[in-house]
PDB file of C-alpha atoms in Angstrom:
ATOM      1  CA  ASN A 221     -12.159 -11.388 -15.079  1.00  0.00           C
ATOM      2  CA  LEU A 222     -11.692 -11.564 -11.311  1.00  0.00           C
ATOM      3  CA  LEU A 223     -12.174  -7.823 -10.829  1.00  0.00           C
ATOM      4  CA  GLU A 224     -15.134  -7.776 -13.210  1.00  0.00           C
ATOM      5  CA  ALA A 225     -16.777 -10.589 -11.227  1.00  0.00           C
ATOM      6  CA  ALA A 226     -16.074  -8.748  -7.969  1.00  0.00           C
ATOM      7  CA  GLU A 227     -17.758  -5.599  -9.264  1.00  0.00           C
ATOM      8  CA  ARG A 228     -20.870  -7.538 -10.254  1.00  0.00           C
ATOM      9  CA  LEU A 229     -21.015  -9.277  -6.879  1.00  0.00           C
ATOM     10  CA  LEU A 230     -20.299  -6.221  -4.749  1.00  0.00           C
ATOM     11  CA  ALA A 231     -22.295  -3.772  -6.887  1.00  0.00           C
ATOM     12  CA  LEU A 232     -19.491  -1.265  -6.276  1.00  0.00           C
ATOM     13  CA  PRO A 233     -16.543  -0.047  -8.377  1.00  0.00           C
ATOM     14  CA  VAL A 234     -13.268  -1.920  -7.891  1.00  0.00           C
ATOM     15  CA  CYS A 235      -9.799  -0.602  -8.719  1.00  0.00           C
ATOM     16  CA  PHE A 236      -6.210  -1.526  -7.978  1.00  0.00           C
ATOM     17  CA  HIS A 237      -3.298   0.869  -7.459  1.00  0.00           C
ATOM     18  CA  ASP A 238      -0.119  -0.937  -8.531  1.00  0.00           C
ATOM     19  CA  ARG A 239       3.038   0.179  -6.700  1.00  0.00           C
ATOM     20  CA  THR A 240       5.466  -2.025  -8.633  1.00  0.00           C
ATOM     21  CA  GLY A 241       4.880  -1.111 -12.273  1.00  0.00           C
ATOM     22  CA  ARG A 242       4.612  -4.815 -13.135  1.00  0.00           C
ATOM     23  CA  ILE A 243       0.874  -5.421 -12.951  1.00  0.00           C
ATOM     24  CA  HIS A 244      -0.941  -4.429 -16.120  1.00  0.00           C
ATOM     25  CA  LEU A 245      -4.713  -4.009 -15.928  1.00  0.00           C
ATOM     26  CA  PRO A 246      -7.286  -2.302 -18.163  1.00  0.00           C
ATOM     27  CA  ARG A 247      -7.568   1.401 -17.401  1.00  0.00           C
ATOM     28  CA  GLU A 248     -11.042   1.021 -15.889  1.00  0.00           C
ATOM     29  CA  PHE A 249      -9.507  -0.980 -13.039  1.00  0.00           C
ATOM     30  CA  VAL A 250      -6.629   1.383 -12.216  1.00  0.00           C
ATOM     31  CA  VAL A 251      -8.561   4.633 -11.703  1.00  0.00           C
ATOM     32  CA  HIS A 252     -11.495   5.722  -9.585  1.00  0.00           C
ATOM     33  CA  ARG A 253     -13.808   6.146 -12.533  1.00  0.00           C
ATOM     34  CA  LEU A 254     -17.144   7.256 -11.054  1.00  0.00           C
ATOM     35  CA  ASP A 255     -18.271  10.639 -12.292  1.00  0.00           C
ATOM     36  CA  ALA A 256     -18.401  11.665  -8.624  1.00  0.00           C
ATOM     37  CA  CYS A 257     -14.646  11.062  -8.271  1.00  0.00           C
ATOM     38  CA  THR A 258     -13.872  12.762 -11.565  1.00  0.00           C
ATOM     39  CA  ARG A 259     -15.749  15.901 -10.548  1.00  0.00           C
ATOM     40  CA  VAL A 260     -14.175  16.020  -7.109  1.00  0.00           C
ATOM     41  CA  ASN A 261     -10.675  15.671  -8.564  1.00  0.00           C
ATOM     42  CA  GLU A 262     -11.361  18.413 -11.125  1.00  0.00           C
ATOM     43  CA  ARG A 263     -12.216  20.827  -8.296  1.00  0.00           C
ATOM     44  CA  ASP A 264      -9.504  19.611  -5.907  1.00  0.00           C
ATOM     45  CA  ALA A 265      -6.654  22.024  -6.559  1.00  0.00           C
ATOM     46  CA  ALA A 266      -4.729  20.683  -3.555  1.00  0.00           C
ATOM     47  CA  GLN A 267      -5.040  17.120  -4.900  1.00  0.00           C
ATOM     48  CA  SER A 268      -5.996  15.924  -1.410  1.00  0.00           C
ATOM     49  CA  CYS A 269      -7.846  12.863  -2.727  1.00  0.00           C
ATOM     50  CA  MET A 270      -4.893  11.880  -4.909  1.00  0.00           C
ATOM     51  CA  ARG A 271      -2.459  12.194  -2.008  1.00  0.00           C
ATOM     52  CA  TYR A 272      -4.871  10.271   0.199  1.00  0.00           C
ATOM     53  CA  ALA A 273      -5.023   7.317  -2.226  1.00  0.00           C
ATOM     54  CA  THR A 274      -1.358   7.215  -3.267  1.00  0.00           C
ATOM     55  CA  GLN A 275       0.497   8.313  -0.113  1.00  0.00           C
ATOM     56  CA  ASP A 276      -1.666   8.344   3.005  1.00  0.00           C
ATOM     57  CA  ILE A 277      -3.446   4.997   2.603  1.00  0.00           C
ATOM     58  CA  PRO A 278      -0.377   2.953   1.532  1.00  0.00           C
ATOM     59  CA  GLY A 279       1.487   4.303   4.537  1.00  0.00           C
ATOM     60  CA  ARG A 280      -1.204   3.313   7.037  1.00  0.00           C
ATOM     61  CA  LEU A 281      -2.560   0.145   5.469  1.00  0.00           C
ATOM     62  CA  ALA A 282      -1.847  -2.976   7.518  1.00  0.00           C
ATOM     63  CA  GLY A 283      -5.093  -4.846   6.827  1.00  0.00           C
ATOM     64  CA  ILE A 284      -8.632  -4.219   5.648  1.00  0.00           C
ATOM     65  CA  MET A 285      -9.703  -0.618   6.178  1.00  0.00           C
ATOM     66  CA  ARG A 286     -12.941   1.238   5.658  1.00  0.00           C
ATOM     67  CA  GLU A 287     -13.107   4.973   5.994  1.00  0.00           C
ATOM     68  CA  GLU A 288     -14.230   8.110   4.259  1.00  0.00           C
ATOM     69  CA  CYS A 289     -11.918   9.785   1.762  1.00  0.00           C
ATOM     70  CA  PRO A 290     -11.352  13.579   1.872  1.00  0.00           C
ATOM     71  CA  ALA A 291     -14.490  14.013  -0.267  1.00  0.00           C
ATOM     72  CA  GLY A 292     -16.615  12.222   2.346  1.00  0.00           C
ATOM     73  CA  PHE A 293     -17.119   9.040   0.297  1.00  0.00           C
ATOM     74  CA  LEU A 294     -16.829   5.670   2.046  1.00  0.00           C
ATOM     75  CA  GLN A 295     -14.223   3.269   0.631  1.00  0.00           C
ATOM     76  CA  PHE A 296     -12.959  -0.199   1.491  1.00  0.00           C
ATOM     77  CA  MET A 297      -9.214  -0.782   1.102  1.00  0.00           C
ATOM     78  CA  ALA A 298      -6.952  -3.802   1.490  1.00  0.00           C
ATOM     79  CA  PRO A 299      -3.224  -4.409   0.925  1.00  0.00           C
ATOM     80  CA  VAL A 300      -2.098  -6.688  -1.892  1.00  0.00           C
ATOM     81  CA  GLY A 301       1.316  -8.283  -1.556  1.00  0.00           C
ATOM     82  CA  ALA A 302       3.371 -10.887   0.225  1.00  0.00           C
ATOM     83  CA  ASP A 303       6.164 -11.207   2.781  1.00  0.00           C
ATOM     84  CA  GLY A 304       5.342  -7.821   4.266  1.00  0.00           C
ATOM     85  CA  PHE A 305       5.908  -5.929   1.020  1.00  0.00           C
ATOM     86  CA  LEU A 306       3.102  -3.889  -0.521  1.00  0.00           C
ATOM     87  CA  ASP A 307       2.575  -4.579  -4.227  1.00  0.00           C
ATOM     88  CA  GLY A 308      -0.502  -2.388  -4.375  1.00  0.00           C
ATOM     89  CA  VAL A 309      -3.777  -1.333  -2.805  1.00  0.00           C
ATOM     90  CA  LEU A 310      -7.203  -2.714  -3.661  1.00  0.00           C
ATOM     91  CA  PHE A 311     -10.032  -0.168  -3.465  1.00  0.00           C
ATOM     92  CA  VAL A 312     -13.730  -1.048  -3.368  1.00  0.00           C
ATOM     93  CA  GLY A 313     -16.054   1.925  -3.634  1.00  0.00           C
ATOM     94  CA  PRO A 314     -16.631   4.748  -3.252  1.00  0.00           C
ATOM     95  CA  CYS A 315     -20.141   4.885  -1.867  1.00  0.00           C
ATOM     96  CA  TRP A 316     -22.292   7.184   0.243  1.00  0.00           C
ATOM     97  CA  ALA A 317     -22.874   6.184   3.892  1.00  0.00           C
ATOM     98  CA  ARG A 318     -23.994   9.502   5.364  1.00  0.00           C
ATOM     99  CA  ALA A 319     -27.560  10.617   5.906  1.00  0.00           C
ATOM    100  CA  GLY A 320     -29.330  12.505   3.167  1.00  0.00           C
ATOM    101  CA  LYS A 321     -29.124  12.413  -0.574  1.00  0.00           C
ATOM    102  CA  PRO A 322     -25.695  11.639  -2.097  1.00  0.00           C
ATOM    103  CA  PRO A 323     -24.062  14.690  -3.715  1.00  0.00           C
ATOM    104  CA  TYR A 324     -23.686  12.915  -7.087  1.00  0.00           C
ATOM    105  CA  PRO A 325     -26.265  10.707  -8.814  1.00  0.00           C
ATOM    106  CA  ASP A 326     -23.837   7.886  -9.677  1.00  0.00           C
ATOM    107  CA  LEU A 327     -22.603   7.516  -6.071  1.00  0.00           C
ATOM    108  CA  PRO A 328     -24.035   4.254  -4.625  1.00  0.00           C
ATOM    109  CA  VAL A 329     -25.739   4.504  -1.244  1.00  0.00           C
ATOM    110  CA  LEU A 330     -24.535   2.067   1.420  1.00  0.00           C
ATOM    111  CA  ARG A 331     -25.690   2.764   4.975  1.00  0.00           C
ATOM    112  CA  ASP A 332     -26.441  -0.746   6.218  1.00  0.00           C
ATOM    113  CA  ARG A 333     -23.691  -1.767   8.666  1.00  0.00           C
ATOM    114  CA  ARG A 334     -24.129  -5.480   8.082  1.00  0.00           C
ATOM    115  CA  ARG A 335     -23.725  -5.006   4.351  1.00  0.00           C
ATOM    116  CA  GLN A 336     -20.639  -2.882   4.995  1.00  0.00           C
ATOM    117  CA  ASP A 337     -19.210  -5.708   7.109  1.00  0.00           C
ATOM    118  CA  ASP A 338     -19.883  -8.183   4.296  1.00  0.00           C
ATOM    119  CA  ILE A 339     -18.147  -5.962   1.753  1.00  0.00           C
ATOM    120  CA  ALA A 340     -15.150  -5.556   4.068  1.00  0.00           C
ATOM    121  CA  GLU A 341     -14.830  -9.349   4.335  1.00  0.00           C
ATOM    122  CA  LEU A 342     -15.120  -9.805   0.576  1.00  0.00           C
ATOM    123  CA  THR A 343     -12.598  -7.032  -0.068  1.00  0.00           C
ATOM    124  CA  SER A 344     -10.112  -8.783   2.209  1.00  0.00           C
ATOM    125  CA  ALA A 345     -10.697 -12.117   0.441  1.00  0.00           C
ATOM    126  CA  LEU A 346     -10.312 -10.499  -2.981  1.00  0.00           C
ATOM    127  CA  ALA A 347      -7.026  -8.884  -1.936  1.00  0.00           C
ATOM    128  CA  ALA A 348      -5.739 -12.244  -0.702  1.00  0.00           C
ATOM    129  CA  GLU A 349      -6.600 -13.874  -4.026  1.00  0.00           C
ATOM    130  CA  LEU A 350      -4.890 -11.079  -5.962  1.00  0.00           C
ATOM    131  CA  SER A 351      -1.790 -11.558  -3.792  1.00  0.00           C
ATOM    132  CA  ARG A 352      -1.810 -15.282  -4.521  1.00  0.00           C
ATOM    133  CA  ARG A 353      -2.119 -14.714  -8.276  1.00  0.00           C
ATOM    134  CA  ILE A 354       0.680 -12.167  -8.307  1.00  0.00           C
ATOM    135  CA  ARG A 355       2.952 -14.627  -6.511  1.00  0.00           C
ATOM    136  CA  SER A 356       2.114 -17.461  -8.902  1.00  0.00           C
ATOM    137  CA  GLU A 357       2.574 -15.296 -11.998  1.00  0.00           C
ATOM    138  CA  THR A 358       5.920 -13.991 -10.758  1.00  0.00           C
ATOM    139  CA  GLY A 359       7.341 -17.528 -11.083  1.00  0.00           C
ATOM    140  CA  ASP A 360      11.019 -17.788 -10.178  1.00  0.00           C
ATOM    141  CA  GLY A 361      10.910 -14.090  -9.284  1.00  0.00           C
ATOM    142  CA  TYR A 362       8.995 -15.039  -6.147  1.00  0.00           C
ATOM    143  CA  ASP A 363      11.948 -17.080  -4.810  1.00  0.00           C
ATOM    144  CA  PHE A 364      14.288 -14.192  -5.581  1.00  0.00           C
ATOM    145  CA  ARG A 365      11.874 -11.819  -3.872  1.00  0.00           C
ATOM    146  CA  ARG A 366      11.906 -13.920  -0.712  1.00  0.00           C
ATOM    147  CA  GLN A 367      15.714 -14.056  -0.740  1.00  0.00           C
ATOM    148  CA  VAL A 368      15.936 -10.284  -1.006  1.00  0.00           C
ATOM    149  CA  LEU A 369      13.368  -9.581   1.691  1.00  0.00           C
ATOM    150  CA  GLU A 370      14.994 -12.098   4.016  1.00  0.00           C
ATOM    151  CA  PHE A 371      18.338 -10.382   3.443  1.00  0.00           C
ATOM    152  CA  LEU A 372      16.880  -6.935   4.101  1.00  0.00           C
ATOM    153  CA  GLN A 373      15.328  -8.136   7.341  1.00  0.00           C
ATOM    154  CA  HIS A 374      18.143 -10.275   8.727  1.00  0.00           C
ATOM    155  CA  GLY A 375      21.202 -10.008   6.492  1.00  0.00           C
ATOM    156  CA  THR A 376      22.845  -6.882   7.897  1.00  0.00           C
ATOM    157  CA  THR A 377      22.641  -4.499  10.846  1.00  0.00           C
ATOM    158  CA  GLY A 378      23.405  -1.328   8.883  1.00  0.00           C
ATOM    159  CA  ILE A 379      22.179   0.013   5.576  1.00  0.00           C
ATOM    160  CA  PRO A 380      22.827  -2.884   3.162  1.00  0.00           C
ATOM    161  CA  THR A 381      24.643  -2.449  -0.124  1.00  0.00           C
ATOM    162  CA  LEU A 382      23.951  -3.956  -3.505  1.00  0.00           C
ATOM    163  CA  ALA A 383      27.289  -5.771  -3.370  1.00  0.00           C
ATOM    164  CA  GLU A 384      26.269  -7.464  -0.102  1.00  0.00           C
ATOM    165  CA  LEU A 385      22.950  -8.541  -1.586  1.00  0.00           C
ATOM    166  CA  ALA A 386      24.718  -9.837  -4.708  1.00  0.00           C
ATOM    167  CA  ARG A 387      26.889 -12.092  -2.546  1.00  0.00           C
ATOM    168  CA  HIS A 388      23.812 -13.279  -0.668  1.00  0.00           C
ATOM    169  CA  VAL A 389      21.964 -14.307  -3.860  1.00  0.00           C
ATOM    170  CA  ALA A 390      25.117 -15.490  -5.665  1.00  0.00           C
ATOM    171  CA  LYS A 391      24.788 -13.130  -8.622  1.00  0.00           C
ATOM    172  CA  SER A 392      26.849 -10.273  -9.991  1.00  0.00           C
ATOM    173  CA  PRO A 393      25.990  -6.796  -8.638  1.00  0.00           C
ATOM    174  CA  SER A 394      24.802  -5.621 -12.070  1.00  0.00           C
ATOM    175  CA  ARG A 395      22.559  -8.665 -12.554  1.00  0.00           C
ATOM    176  CA  THR A 396      21.272  -8.367  -8.991  1.00  0.00           C
ATOM    177  CA  GLY A 397      20.387  -4.701  -9.446  1.00  0.00           C
ATOM    178  CA  HIS A 398      18.581  -5.419 -12.694  1.00  0.00           C
ATOM    179  CA  ARG A 399      16.657  -8.305 -11.107  1.00  0.00           C
ATOM    180  CA  VAL A 400      15.633  -6.194  -8.106  1.00  0.00           C
ATOM    181  CA  THR A 401      14.154  -3.541 -10.384  1.00  0.00           C
ATOM    182  CA  GLU A 402      12.449  -6.210 -12.473  1.00  0.00           C
ATOM    183  CA  VAL A 403      10.858  -8.021  -9.506  1.00  0.00           C
ATOM    184  CA  PHE A 404      10.122  -5.112  -7.152  1.00  0.00           C
ATOM    185  CA  GLY A 405       9.501  -2.340  -9.659  1.00  0.00           C
ATOM    186  CA  MET A 406      12.094  -0.043  -8.054  1.00  0.00           C
ATOM    187  CA  PRO A 407      15.900   0.210  -7.825  1.00  0.00           C
ATOM    188  CA  PHE A 408      17.755  -1.382  -4.928  1.00  0.00           C
ATOM    189  CA  THR A 409      18.386   1.818  -2.971  1.00  0.00           C
ATOM    190  CA  GLN A 410      14.716   2.763  -3.070  1.00  0.00           C
ATOM    191  CA  LEU A 411      13.759  -0.764  -2.026  1.00  0.00           C
ATOM    192  CA  VAL A 412      16.075  -0.618   0.974  1.00  0.00           C
ATOM    193  CA  HIS A 413      14.545   2.598   2.267  1.00  0.00           C
ATOM    194  CA  ALA A 414      11.006   1.340   1.581  1.00  0.00           C
ATOM    195  CA  ALA A 415      11.649  -1.845   3.564  1.00  0.00           C
ATOM    196  CA  ARG A 416      13.288   0.117   6.398  1.00  0.00           C
ATOM    197  CA  ALA A 417      10.411   2.601   6.528  1.00  0.00           C
ATOM    198  CA  ARG A 418       7.796  -0.162   6.752  1.00  0.00           C
ATOM    199  CA  GLN A 419       9.736  -1.864   9.525  1.00  0.00           C
ATOM    200  CA  ALA A 420       9.979   1.467  11.343  1.00  0.00           C
ATOM    201  CA  ALA A 421       6.222   1.963  10.947  1.00  0.00           C
ATOM    202  CA  GLN A 422       5.592  -1.363  12.690  1.00  0.00           C
ATOM    203  CA  TRP A 423       7.912  -0.464  15.570  1.00  0.00           C
ATOM    204  CA  LEU A 424       6.369   2.996  15.945  1.00  0.00           C
ATOM    205  CA  ILE A 425       3.020   1.341  16.628  1.00  0.00           C
ATOM    206  CA  ALA A 426       4.214  -1.676  18.622  1.00  0.00           C
ATOM    207  CA  THR A 427       6.830  -0.015  20.871  1.00  0.00           C
ATOM    208  CA  ASP A 428       7.433   3.202  22.797  1.00  0.00           C
ATOM    209  CA  ASP A 429      10.919   3.613  21.305  1.00  0.00           C
ATOM    210  CA  ALA A 430      11.808   7.106  20.148  1.00  0.00           C
ATOM    211  CA  ALA A 431      12.149   7.723  16.424  1.00  0.00           C
ATOM    212  CA  GLY A 432      15.873   8.327  16.892  1.00  0.00           C
ATOM    213  CA  ALA A 433      16.352   4.930  18.560  1.00  0.00           C
ATOM    214  CA  ILE A 434      14.421   3.222  15.767  1.00  0.00           C
ATOM    215  CA  ALA A 435      16.513   5.052  13.174  1.00  0.00           C
ATOM    216  CA  GLN A 436      19.735   3.806  14.790  1.00  0.00           C
ATOM    217  CA  ARG A 437      18.414   0.239  14.994  1.00  0.00           C
ATOM    218  CA  LEU A 438      17.715   0.364  11.253  1.00  0.00           C
ATOM    219  CA  GLY A 439      21.215   1.610  10.462  1.00  0.00           C
ATOM    220  CA  TYR A 440      20.554   5.343  10.049  1.00  0.00           C
ATOM    221  CA  CYS A 441      23.162   7.510  11.752  1.00  0.00           C
ATOM    222  CA  ASN A 442      21.281  10.714  10.959  1.00  0.00           C
ATOM    223  CA  GLN A 443      17.738  10.995  12.333  1.00  0.00           C
ATOM    224  CA  ALA A 444      16.815  13.836   9.963  1.00  0.00           C
ATOM    225  CA  TYR A 445      17.805  11.688   6.981  1.00  0.00           C
ATOM    226  CA  PHE A 446      15.781   8.784   8.380  1.00  0.00           C
ATOM    227  CA  CYS A 447      12.719  11.046   8.797  1.00  0.00           C
ATOM    228  CA  LYS A 448      13.123  12.291   5.238  1.00  0.00           C
ATOM    229  CA  ARG A 449      13.225   8.750   3.861  1.00  0.00           C
ATOM    230  CA  PHE A 450      10.317   7.698   6.074  1.00  0.00           C
ATOM    231  CA  ARG A 451       8.176  10.558   4.764  1.00  0.00           C
ATOM    232  CA  GLU A 452       9.019   9.667   1.153  1.00  0.00           C
ATOM    233  CA  VAL A 453       7.706   6.118   1.646  1.00  0.00           C
ATOM    234  CA  ILE A 454       4.922   6.508   4.214  1.00  0.00           C
ATOM    235  CA  GLY A 455       3.752  10.040   3.412  1.00  0.00           C
ATOM    236  CA  CYS A 456       4.195  11.598   6.861  1.00  0.00           C
ATOM    237  CA  THR A 457       6.822  11.947   9.592  1.00  0.00           C
ATOM    238  CA  PRO A 458       7.408   9.145  12.139  1.00  0.00           C
ATOM    239  CA  GLN A 459       5.812  11.266  14.855  1.00  0.00           C
ATOM    240  CA  GLU A 460       2.725  11.938  12.741  1.00  0.00           C
ATOM    241  CA  TYR A 461       2.458   8.267  11.869  1.00  0.00           C
ATOM    242  CA  ARG A 462       2.614   7.211  15.540  1.00  0.00           C
ATOM    243  CA  ARG A 463      -0.021   9.776  16.586  1.00  0.00           C
ATOM    244  CA  ALA A 464      -2.370   8.670  13.802  1.00  0.00           C
ATOM    245  CA  ASN A 465      -2.004   4.931  14.334  1.00  0.00           C
ATOM    246  CA  ARG A 466      -1.346   4.279  18.008  1.00  0.00           C
ATOM    247  CA  ARG A 467      -4.387   3.050  19.928  1.00  0.00           C
ATOM    248  CA  ASP A 468      -3.257   3.482  23.518  1.00  0.00           C
ATOM    249  CA  PRO A 469      -5.580   2.045  26.186  1.00  0.00           C
TER     250      PRO A 469
END
C-alpha cells in the first residue's frame, strides 16, 4: 500500500531491489516495468543497465542520488536499511529529463528542476519509512542484527570467525550461523566481507590511505584478496571506487 500510494503521489514508477531475500513484494514493485525499460533490456546484450542497478548503484549509494542510467533515463535512488547495512535500494523513475521527445511513449517527461528536487526529497522520506518498517517487522531479529554489526565493527581487529561471533551473542556456532543467514539474507562469511567492503568504501572517500593500508586495517593480509572481495561487494576495484566518488577541492 505504501509503494502504491507513492506511485500515485509521485506519478512515477516505484520499485525496490531487495538485497536480503527477506522482503517479499508483488512483482510489479521489484522490477523496472515500463515498456521503455523492457525494450532497452531486450537490446542490451552487455546487460549494462542490469549491472548498473544491481552492482554499480549499491556500491556507490550513501544517500539520495539522482542520475541517468546507461539508457539515458533519469532515476532517483535511495538506500534502505539501518546501522550502515544496505537491505535494498529504492528506485523512483525512470523518466526523461533531456531536451526533445522521449524515445519511448510511456517514458514520463520530467525537466523541471524544482519538481526533481521535490521528488528527491520524497524518495528519501519514502526510503526512511521503508527502513523503519523493515526494522519493526524484523522484531527480535533487529536486536540480533545490532549485536552482529557491533561485533563486526568493534569486536575484533582481524577477520572475525563464526565461533567468535557465537561467543559474543551467547549462542552455539550452528545456531548463530543459521540466525545470521535468516536475519541478513546471507551466510556469515559473505556478511563479513560485505561489512568490511562497505567500511573500506567509506575510508577510501574520507581518507588518503592507500588501499593496501586499508586492507591491513580491516584484517586482510593479502591486498589482492581484499580487492577481489571488494569488487564482489561494491562492483569495482578500490581504486576505481575512489576515483568515481572522491570530490577533491
